[in-house]
Amino acid sequence: MKSIDNVKKFFKNAAISTNPSMDETVLDKVLIAHEKTTNTKSAVIEPNIRRTIMKNPIIKLAAAAVIISLVVLGLFEFIGTENTSGVVWADVVKKVEASRGSVVRCREKNSFQPSDETDYSITYTSPRHSRKDFYKGGQITQTYYDDFSGVETVTITGVYHIHKHYLSDTYKKSSNEFFLEKHEDWMNPRYLVQRVLAGEHRNLGQKTIDGVLCEGIETTDPAALGPLPGPINRLEVEFRLWVDVQTKYPVLFESKMSGEAEGKSMESEWVLDEFQWDVELDPSFLEPNIPPDYVDIRTL
Amino acid sequence: MVEDRLLIWKFKLGNRNALRRIYEKYKNDLLKLAIALTNDVNTAEDVVQDAFVGFAQSAARIKTSGNLKKYLATCVANRIRNRKRDRQRHEASGIDDSDCVISDSKRPEQWAILSEEMELLSDAMAQIPYEQREVVGLYMQGGMTFRQIAKVQNASINTIQGRYRYGLNKLRSILNSEV
């Protein structure tokens, strides 16, 4: 250990872990202390802090996966281009990439967040912006706006309607804070094409969905996810994409994922449907709309 | 960090899940800091538990604009310094303080599990003066700036930088003889 830098490295790498049963014991004491002092009010649908909550890679991955699944829609470019039954998958990718804007409904269930916070969400995406509205009981409870137009930065704005609060922050794409934004390539369908090509996939044939003749494809190869945010054990994925045979646009995407990391297991399922493709979205609709009486969380 | 700001916000609104997440996110960092400062796993565990309990009781006082990790690291450092001061006071008074250092919240098992490197580091840290140890710990593990540490130690930035430099040099020499 000759240099100071080595001492710093040694310090940073000296690891510590905790006994899980003791974790629970200590946490119980902490939660009891909290309860005694706060007279905890019922949590009136508080924000679902999407994407990253914990350091645990499995949670990061699950939180990121809904967005991934949107991107995965473009990942079948080279699969079965020789297909003779109807859909030529390369055409699907071309159409998705050429789409000016899209709208999709997402329903998700996972084992790490309360399922009663949100019924579903609607995501509006243009090449450089997105907006996601979360619905509960027919009302929008929170809205997230993402601005990817910066060369090196991403601006994320969360508007929490029930509490009339908001929060906006800009991050470097190169920072470690967001798994997805860090790996910009995950937003690039062509990159994901390469990933899925490395894995196994199969054609599901045709079936009618909501009166529309569709053709499907499925992959269960975790390699489709590309680089992971950390070591994940027993990772299982199941992606199924159904495409309208006539329009060549995706109409249904079903995803399942499970895995284990740092002693925690996770299961997650999403269904993306009610797609609208090649929609021209009004840019002002994708800009953060913060009512004047809403309060910046940082001032609280 | 947006994640921490939202966690604090939820915590202030009374959300248990947010507190659970804060605990899971920072417990290892705080235990590592406390062990590096005390070279005593039992004391470190007590201090970190107390720091979390104190945090859990302070929702009304916490600001969402602050840095959560630095706040918690400062809580841990302050608690360790207070214990140290209490102990010195008892020693000066000639009263046997052997019971005072044991927490009233005894745990049946050890909470923190140290790697071999962590044990080496803890032993090495114990051999440098406490003020230097605190600067090195808060800077390296607490993620604090010299200016912030200067406030904690009520000293000038130059003094803090000096303590950091001396501390690291001593640490290097101790680790060189042990590794």
Coordinates of C-alpha atoms in Angstrom, one line a residue:
Chain A
M1 CA 0.0 0.0 0.0
K2 CA 2.4 2.6 -1.2
S3 CA 0.3 5.6 -2.1
I4 CA -2.4 7.6 -0.5
D5 CA -4.7 6.6 -3.3
N6 CA -4.3 3.0 -2.3
V7 CA -5.4 3.9 1.2
K8 CA -8.4 5.6 -0.2
K9 CA -9.3 2.5 -2.2
F10 CA -8.7 0.3 0.7
F11 CA -11.1 2.5 2.8
K12 CA -13.8 2.4 0.1
N13 CA -13.5 -1.3 -0.5
A14 CA -13.5 -2.4 3.2
A15 CA -17.0 -4.0 3.2
I16 CA -19.6 -4.4 5.8
S17 CA -22.8 -6.4 5.7
T18 CA -25.6 -6.9 8.2
N19 CA -27.3 -9.8 9.8
P20 CA -30.9 -9.8 8.3
S21 CA -32.7 -10.8 11.5
M22 CA -31.0 -8.0 13.4
D23 CA -31.9 -5.7 10.6
E24 CA -35.5 -6.4 11.3
T25 CA -35.1 -6.0 15.0
V26 CA -33.4 -2.6 14.7
L27 CA -35.8 -1.5 12.1
D28 CA -38.8 -2.4 14.3
K29 CA -37.4 -0.1 17.0
V30 CA -36.9 2.7 14.5
L31 CA -40.4 2.3 13.2
I32 CA -41.9 2.2 16.7
A33 CA -40.1 5.4 17.6
H34 CA -41.4 7.0 14.4
E35 CA -45.0 5.9 15.2
K36 CA -44.9 7.2 18.7
T37 CA -43.9 10.7 17.6
T38 CA -46.0 11.1 14.5
N39 CA -49.4 9.7 15.0
T40 CA -49.0 8.5 11.5
K41 CA -51.7 9.7 9.2
S42 CA -52.9 7.4 6.4
A43 CA -50.7 7.7 3.4
V44 CA -53.0 9.4 0.9
I45 CA -51.4 8.0 -2.2
E46 CA -48.0 9.4 -2.0
P47 CA -45.7 9.5 -5.0
N48 CA -44.5 6.3 -6.4
I49 CA -40.8 7.2 -6.6
R50 CA -40.3 5.4 -9.8
R51 CA -37.1 4.1 -11.3
T52 CA -34.7 4.2 -8.4
I53 CA -35.4 3.8 -4.8
M54 CA -32.7 1.6 -3.4
K55 CA -29.2 0.6 -4.2
N56 CA -30.4 -2.9 -4.6
P57 CA -29.9 -3.7 -8.3
I58 CA -33.0 -5.9 -8.6
I59 CA -35.2 -3.0 -7.6
K60 CA -33.4 -0.6 -9.9
L61 CA -33.9 -3.1 -12.7
A62 CA -37.5 -3.6 -12.0
A63 CA -38.2 0.1 -11.7
A64 CA -36.4 0.6 -15.0
A65 CA -38.0 -2.3 -16.8
V66 CA -41.3 -0.7 -17.8
I67 CA -39.3 1.9 -19.7
I68 CA -37.1 -0.8 -21.0
S69 CA -40.2 -2.7 -22.2
L70 CA -41.2 0.3 -24.2
V71 CA -37.8 0.3 -25.8
V72 CA -37.9 -3.4 -26.3
L73 CA -40.7 -2.9 -28.8
G74 CA -38.0 -2.0 -31.2
L75 CA -35.7 -4.9 -30.5
F76 CA -36.9 -7.5 -32.9
E77 CA -35.4 -5.9 -36.0
F78 CA -33.4 -8.8 -37.3
I79 CA -35.6 -11.6 -35.9
G80 CA -37.4 -13.7 -38.5
T81 CA -37.1 -11.3 -41.3
E82 CA -37.6 -14.3 -43.4
N83 CA -41.0 -14.8 -41.8
T84 CA -43.6 -15.9 -44.2
S85 CA -46.7 -15.9 -42.1
G86 CA -47.5 -12.2 -42.2
V87 CA -45.4 -9.8 -40.1
V88 CA -41.9 -8.9 -41.3
W89 CA -40.3 -7.8 -38.0
A90 CA -37.9 -5.4 -39.7
D91 CA -40.9 -3.5 -40.9
V92 CA -42.2 -3.3 -37.4
V93 CA -39.0 -1.7 -36.2
K94 CA -39.0 0.8 -39.1
K95 CA -42.5 1.9 -38.3
V96 CA -41.9 2.2 -34.6
E97 CA -38.7 4.2 -35.2
A98 CA -40.5 6.5 -37.7
S99 CA -43.4 7.1 -35.3
R100 CA -43.4 10.8 -34.3
G101 CA -45.0 10.2 -31.0
S102 CA -46.7 7.4 -29.1
V103 CA -49.2 6.9 -26.3
V104 CA -49.5 3.7 -24.3
R105 CA -51.3 2.5 -21.2
C106 CA -49.2 0.6 -18.6
R107 CA -50.5 -1.6 -15.8
E108 CA -47.9 -3.0 -13.5
K109 CA -47.7 -5.2 -10.4
N110 CA -44.6 -5.7 -8.4
S111 CA -43.6 -7.2 -5.1
F112 CA -41.8 -4.2 -3.8
Q113 CA -44.3 -1.4 -4.0
P114 CA -47.8 -1.1 -2.7
S115 CA -50.3 -2.2 -5.4
D116 CA -53.0 0.3 -4.3
E117 CA -51.1 3.4 -5.2
T118 CA -51.9 3.4 -8.9
D119 CA -54.4 1.7 -11.2
Y120 CA -52.5 2.4 -14.3
S121 CA -50.4 5.0 -16.1
I122 CA -50.4 6.6 -19.5
T123 CA -47.1 7.5 -21.1
Y124 CA -46.8 10.0 -23.9
T125 CA -43.5 9.8 -25.7
S126 CA -41.8 12.0 -28.3
P127 CA -38.2 11.6 -29.4
R128 CA -36.9 14.0 -26.8
H129 CA -39.6 14.2 -24.1
S130 CA -42.0 12.1 -22.3
R131 CA -44.8 12.5 -19.9
K132 CA -46.3 9.9 -17.6
D133 CA -49.6 10.3 -15.8
F134 CA -50.5 8.0 -13.0
Y135 CA -54.2 7.3 -12.4
K136 CA -56.1 6.2 -9.3
G137 CA -59.8 6.0 -9.3
G138 CA -60.0 7.9 -12.6
Q139 CA -58.0 10.8 -11.3
I140 CA -54.4 11.8 -12.2
T141 CA -52.5 11.5 -8.9
Q142 CA -49.0 12.4 -10.1
T143 CA -47.3 13.3 -13.4
Y144 CA -43.7 12.9 -14.4
Y145 CA -42.1 14.9 -17.2
D146 CA -38.7 13.7 -18.6
D147 CA -36.7 16.0 -20.8
F148 CA -34.0 14.2 -22.7
S149 CA -33.2 17.0 -25.1
G150 CA -30.0 18.0 -23.3
V151 CA -26.8 16.6 -24.7
E152 CA -25.4 15.6 -21.3
T153 CA -28.3 16.1 -19.0
V154 CA -31.8 14.8 -18.2
T155 CA -34.4 16.9 -16.4
I156 CA -37.0 15.1 -14.5
T157 CA -40.0 16.9 -12.9
G158 CA -42.5 15.2 -10.7
V159 CA -45.8 16.9 -9.9
Y160 CA -47.8 15.4 -7.0
H161 CA -51.4 16.5 -7.3
I162 CA -52.8 15.2 -4.1
H163 CA -50.4 17.1 -2.0
K164 CA -49.9 20.0 -4.4
H165 CA -46.2 19.5 -4.4
Y166 CA -43.6 19.3 -7.1
L167 CA -39.9 18.6 -7.6
S168 CA -37.7 19.2 -10.6
D169 CA -34.0 18.3 -10.9
T170 CA -31.5 18.0 -13.7
Y171 CA -28.9 15.2 -13.8
K172 CA -25.9 14.3 -15.8
K173 CA -26.6 11.3 -18.0
S174 CA -23.2 10.0 -17.0
S175 CA -24.1 10.1 -13.3
N176 CA -24.8 6.9 -11.4
E177 CA -28.1 8.0 -10.0
F178 CA -30.4 6.6 -12.7
F179 CA -29.7 3.3 -14.1
L180 CA -31.5 3.9 -17.3
E181 CA -30.2 7.4 -18.0
K182 CA -26.7 6.2 -17.2
H183 CA -27.0 3.6 -19.9
E184 CA -28.3 5.8 -22.6
D185 CA -28.1 2.9 -25.0
W186 CA -31.1 1.4 -23.4
M187 CA -33.1 4.1 -25.0
N188 CA -31.8 3.0 -28.4
P189 CA -33.8 0.3 -30.0
R190 CA -31.0 -0.7 -32.3
Y191 CA -28.8 -1.5 -29.3
L192 CA -31.5 -3.7 -27.8
V193 CA -31.8 -5.5 -31.1
Q194 CA -28.2 -6.6 -30.7
R195 CA -29.0 -7.8 -27.2
V196 CA -32.0 -9.9 -28.1
L197 CA -30.2 -11.4 -31.0
A198 CA -27.8 -12.8 -28.6
G199 CA -30.6 -14.7 -26.9
E200 CA -33.2 -17.3 -27.7
H201 CA -36.5 -16.3 -29.1
R202 CA -39.5 -17.9 -30.7
N203 CA -42.5 -17.1 -32.9
L204 CA -45.9 -17.3 -31.2
G205 CA -47.9 -17.5 -34.3
Q206 CA -51.1 -15.5 -34.8
K207 CA -54.1 -14.7 -32.6
T208 CA -56.9 -12.2 -32.5
I209 CA -56.6 -9.5 -29.8
D210 CA -59.6 -7.1 -29.4
G211 CA -60.8 -8.1 -32.9
V212 CA -57.4 -7.4 -34.5
L213 CA -55.4 -10.2 -36.1
C214 CA -51.9 -10.1 -34.4
E215 CA -48.7 -12.0 -34.6
G216 CA -46.4 -12.5 -31.6
I217 CA -42.9 -13.2 -30.7
E218 CA -41.4 -14.2 -27.3
T219 CA -38.0 -14.2 -25.6
T220 CA -37.2 -15.6 -22.2
D221 CA -33.5 -14.9 -22.5
P222 CA -32.2 -12.5 -19.7
A223 CA -29.5 -11.4 -22.2
A224 CA -32.2 -9.3 -23.8
L225 CA -31.9 -6.9 -20.9
G226 CA -28.3 -6.1 -21.7
P227 CA -26.0 -4.8 -18.9
L228 CA -27.5 -5.1 -15.5
P229 CA -27.3 -2.5 -12.7
G230 CA -25.5 -5.0 -10.5
P231 CA -25.2 -8.7 -9.7
I232 CA -28.7 -10.4 -9.9
N233 CA -29.3 -14.0 -9.2
R234 CA -32.0 -16.3 -10.6
L235 CA -33.0 -13.6 -13.1
E236 CA -35.9 -14.7 -15.3
V237 CA -37.6 -12.7 -18.0
E238 CA -40.5 -13.3 -20.3
F239 CA -41.3 -10.7 -23.0
R240 CA -44.1 -11.2 -25.4
L241 CA -44.8 -8.7 -28.2
W242 CA -48.0 -8.8 -30.3
V243 CA -48.1 -6.8 -33.5
D244 CA -51.1 -5.9 -35.8
V245 CA -50.5 -8.0 -38.9
Q246 CA -52.0 -5.3 -41.1
T247 CA -50.6 -2.0 -39.6
K248 CA -47.3 -3.6 -38.4
Y249 CA -47.6 -1.6 -35.1
P250 CA -47.4 -3.2 -31.7
V251 CA -50.7 -3.6 -29.9
L252 CA -49.8 -5.5 -26.8
F253 CA -46.6 -6.1 -24.8
E254 CA -46.5 -8.4 -21.9
S255 CA -43.5 -8.7 -19.5
K256 CA -42.6 -10.7 -16.5
M257 CA -39.4 -10.6 -14.6
S258 CA -38.1 -12.0 -11.3
G259 CA -34.8 -12.2 -9.6
E260 CA -32.8 -11.8 -6.5
A261 CA -30.1 -9.5 -5.3
E262 CA -28.5 -8.6 -2.0
G263 CA -30.9 -11.0 -0.3
K264 CA -34.0 -9.5 -1.7
S265 CA -36.3 -11.1 -4.2
M266 CA -38.5 -9.3 -6.7
E267 CA -41.3 -10.2 -9.0
S268 CA -42.7 -7.7 -11.5
E269 CA -45.3 -7.8 -14.3
W270 CA -46.3 -5.2 -16.8
V271 CA -48.9 -5.1 -19.6
L272 CA -48.6 -2.3 -22.1
D273 CA -51.7 -1.9 -24.3
E274 CA -54.0 0.7 -25.9
F275 CA -51.2 1.9 -28.1
Q276 CA -51.5 4.9 -30.3
W277 CA -48.7 5.2 -32.9
D278 CA -47.4 8.1 -35.0
V279 CA -49.3 10.6 -32.9
E280 CA -48.3 14.3 -33.2
L281 CA -48.1 15.4 -29.6
D282 CA -48.3 19.1 -28.8
P283 CA -44.9 20.0 -27.4
S284 CA -46.6 22.1 -24.7
F285 CA -48.3 19.0 -23.4
L286 CA -44.9 17.5 -22.7
E287 CA -43.6 20.5 -20.9
P288 CA -44.0 20.5 -17.1
N289 CA -47.2 22.1 -16.1
I290 CA -47.0 23.2 -12.5
P291 CA -50.1 25.0 -11.1
P292 CA -49.1 28.3 -9.3
D293 CA -50.4 27.1 -5.9
Y294 CA -48.1 24.0 -5.9
V295 CA -45.1 24.0 -3.6
D296 CA -41.6 23.0 -4.4
I297 CA -40.7 20.0 -2.1
R298 CA -37.3 21.5 -1.5
T299 CA -38.8 24.4 0.4
L300 CA -40.7 22.3 2.9
Chain B
M1 CA -30.5 13.7 -5.1
V2 CA -34.1 13.5 -6.2
E3 CA -34.4 10.1 -4.6
D4 CA -33.4 11.3 -1.1
R5 CA -35.5 14.5 -1.4
L6 CA -38.6 12.4 -2.2
L7 CA -37.8 10.0 0.6
I8 CA -37.5 12.8 3.1
W9 CA -40.7 14.3 1.9
K10 CA -42.6 11.0 2.2
F11 CA -41.0 10.5 5.6
K12 CA -42.2 14.0 6.7
L13 CA -45.7 13.0 5.5
G14 CA -45.6 10.1 7.9
N15 CA -44.8 7.3 5.5
R16 CA -43.2 4.3 7.2
N17 CA -42.1 2.8 4.0
A18 CA -39.9 5.8 3.3
L19 CA -38.3 5.5 6.7
R20 CA -37.7 1.8 6.0
R21 CA -36.0 2.7 2.7
I22 CA -33.8 5.3 4.2
Y23 CA -32.8 2.8 6.9
E24 CA -32.0 0.1 4.3
K25 CA -30.2 2.6 2.1
Y26 CA -27.8 4.0 4.7
K27 CA -27.4 1.5 7.5
N28 CA -24.3 -0.1 6.1
D29 CA -22.6 3.3 5.4
L30 CA -23.4 4.5 8.9
L31 CA -22.2 1.2 10.5
K32 CA -19.0 1.4 8.6
L33 CA -18.4 5.0 9.6
A34 CA -19.2 4.2 13.3
I35 CA -16.9 1.2 13.4
A36 CA -14.1 3.2 11.7
L37 CA -14.5 5.9 14.4
T38 CA -14.9 3.6 17.4
N39 CA -13.2 0.4 16.6
D40 CA -15.9 -1.2 18.7
V41 CA -18.7 -3.1 16.9
N42 CA -21.1 -3.0 19.9
T43 CA -20.7 0.7 20.4
A44 CA -21.0 1.4 16.7
E45 CA -24.2 -0.7 16.5
D46 CA -25.7 1.2 19.5
V47 CA -24.8 4.6 18.0
V48 CA -26.2 3.8 14.6
Q49 CA -29.4 2.4 16.1
D50 CA -29.7 5.5 18.3
A51 CA -29.1 7.8 15.3
F52 CA -31.9 6.1 13.3
V53 CA -34.2 6.3 16.3
G54 CA -33.4 10.0 16.7
F55 CA -34.0 10.5 13.0
A56 CA -37.3 8.7 13.1
Q57 CA -38.4 11.1 15.9
S58 CA -37.4 14.2 14.0
A59 CA -39.6 14.3 10.9
A60 CA -40.9 17.8 11.7
R61 CA -37.3 19.2 11.9
I62 CA -35.8 17.6 8.9
K63 CA -35.5 19.8 5.8
T64 CA -36.0 18.3 2.4
S65 CA -33.3 20.5 0.9
G66 CA -30.6 18.9 3.0
N67 CA -28.3 16.0 2.2
L68 CA -29.6 13.0 3.9
K69 CA -26.4 11.0 4.0
K70 CA -24.3 13.9 5.4
Y71 CA -27.0 14.6 7.9
L72 CA -27.0 11.0 9.2
A73 CA -23.2 10.8 9.2
T74 CA -23.1 14.0 11.3
C75 CA -25.6 12.5 13.7
V76 CA -23.4 9.4 14.1
A77 CA -20.2 11.5 14.6
N78 CA -22.0 13.8 17.1
R79 CA -23.3 10.8 19.1
I80 CA -19.9 9.2 19.2
R81 CA -18.3 12.4 20.3
N82 CA -20.9 12.8 23.1
R83 CA -20.3 9.3 24.3
K84 CA -16.6 9.9 24.3
R85 CA -17.1 13.1 26.3
D86 CA -19.4 11.4 28.8
R87 CA -16.8 8.6 29.2
Q88 CA -14.0 11.1 29.8
R89 CA -16.2 13.0 32.3
H90 CA -16.9 9.7 34.2
E91 CA -13.2 8.8 34.2
A92 CA -12.2 12.2 35.5
S93 CA -14.7 11.9 38.3
G94 CA -13.2 8.5 39.3
I95 CA -16.5 6.7 38.9
D96 CA -16.3 3.4 37.3
D97 CA -18.2 3.8 34.0
S98 CA -18.1 0.2 32.9
D99 CA -21.9 0.1 32.8
C100 CA -22.3 3.4 31.0
V101 CA -20.8 2.3 27.7
I102 CA -23.2 -0.5 27.4
S103 CA -26.4 0.5 25.6
D104 CA -29.7 -0.1 27.3
S105 CA -31.0 -1.6 24.1
K106 CA -29.1 -4.9 24.1
R107 CA -29.3 -7.0 21.0
P108 CA -29.2 -10.8 21.0
E109 CA -26.9 -11.1 18.1
Q110 CA -24.3 -9.0 16.3
W111 CA -25.8 -6.7 13.7
A112 CA -22.7 -5.8 11.7
I113 CA -20.6 -8.4 9.8
L114 CA -17.2 -7.1 9.0
S115 CA -15.0 -8.2 6.2
E116 CA -11.3 -8.9 6.9
E117 CA -10.4 -5.6 5.3
M118 CA -12.9 -3.8 7.4
E119 CA -11.4 -5.2 10.6
L120 CA -7.9 -4.2 9.4
L121 CA -9.2 -0.7 8.6
S122 CA -10.9 -0.4 12.0
D123 CA -7.8 -1.4 13.9
A124 CA -5.7 1.0 11.9
M125 CA -8.1 3.9 12.4
A126 CA -8.0 3.2 16.1
Q127 CA -4.3 4.0 16.1
I128 CA -4.6 7.6 14.8
P129 CA -5.8 10.5 16.9
Y130 CA -9.5 10.8 17.2
E131 CA -9.8 14.2 15.5
Q132 CA -7.9 13.0 12.5
R133 CA -9.9 9.8 12.5
E134 CA -13.1 11.7 12.5
V135 CA -12.0 13.9 9.5
V136 CA -10.9 10.9 7.5
G137 CA -14.1 9.0 8.3
L138 CA -16.5 11.9 7.6
Y139 CA -14.7 12.7 4.4
M140 CA -14.2 9.2 3.1
Q141 CA -17.3 7.5 4.4
G142 CA -19.7 10.4 5.2
G143 CA -19.2 12.1 1.8
M144 CA -18.7 15.4 3.6
T145 CA -16.6 18.3 2.4
F146 CA -13.8 19.8 4.4
R147 CA -15.9 22.9 4.9
Q148 CA -18.7 20.9 6.4
I149 CA -16.3 18.9 8.6
A150 CA -14.8 22.2 9.8
K151 CA -18.3 23.2 11.1
V152 CA -18.7 19.8 12.9
Q153 CA -15.3 20.1 14.5
N154 CA -15.5 23.9 15.0
A155 CA -12.1 24.4 13.3
S156 CA -10.7 26.1 10.3
I157 CA -10.7 24.4 6.9
N158 CA -6.9 24.5 6.9
T159 CA -6.8 22.6 10.2
I160 CA -9.3 20.1 8.8
Q161 CA -7.2 19.6 5.7
G162 CA -4.1 19.2 7.8
R163 CA -5.8 16.6 10.0
Y164 CA -7.0 14.7 6.9
R165 CA -3.4 14.7 5.4
Y166 CA -1.8 13.6 8.7
G167 CA -4.5 11.0 9.3
L168 CA -4.2 9.4 5.8
N169 CA -0.4 9.4 6.0
K170 CA -0.5 7.6 9.4
L171 CA -3.2 5.2 8.1
R172 CA -1.0 4.4 5.1
S173 CA 2.0 3.7 7.3
I174 CA 0.0 1.5 9.7
L175 CA -1.6 -0.4 6.9
N176 CA 1.7 -0.8 5.1
S177 CA 3.1 -2.6 8.2
E178 CA 0.0 -4.8 8.5
V179 CA -1.1 -5.7 5.0

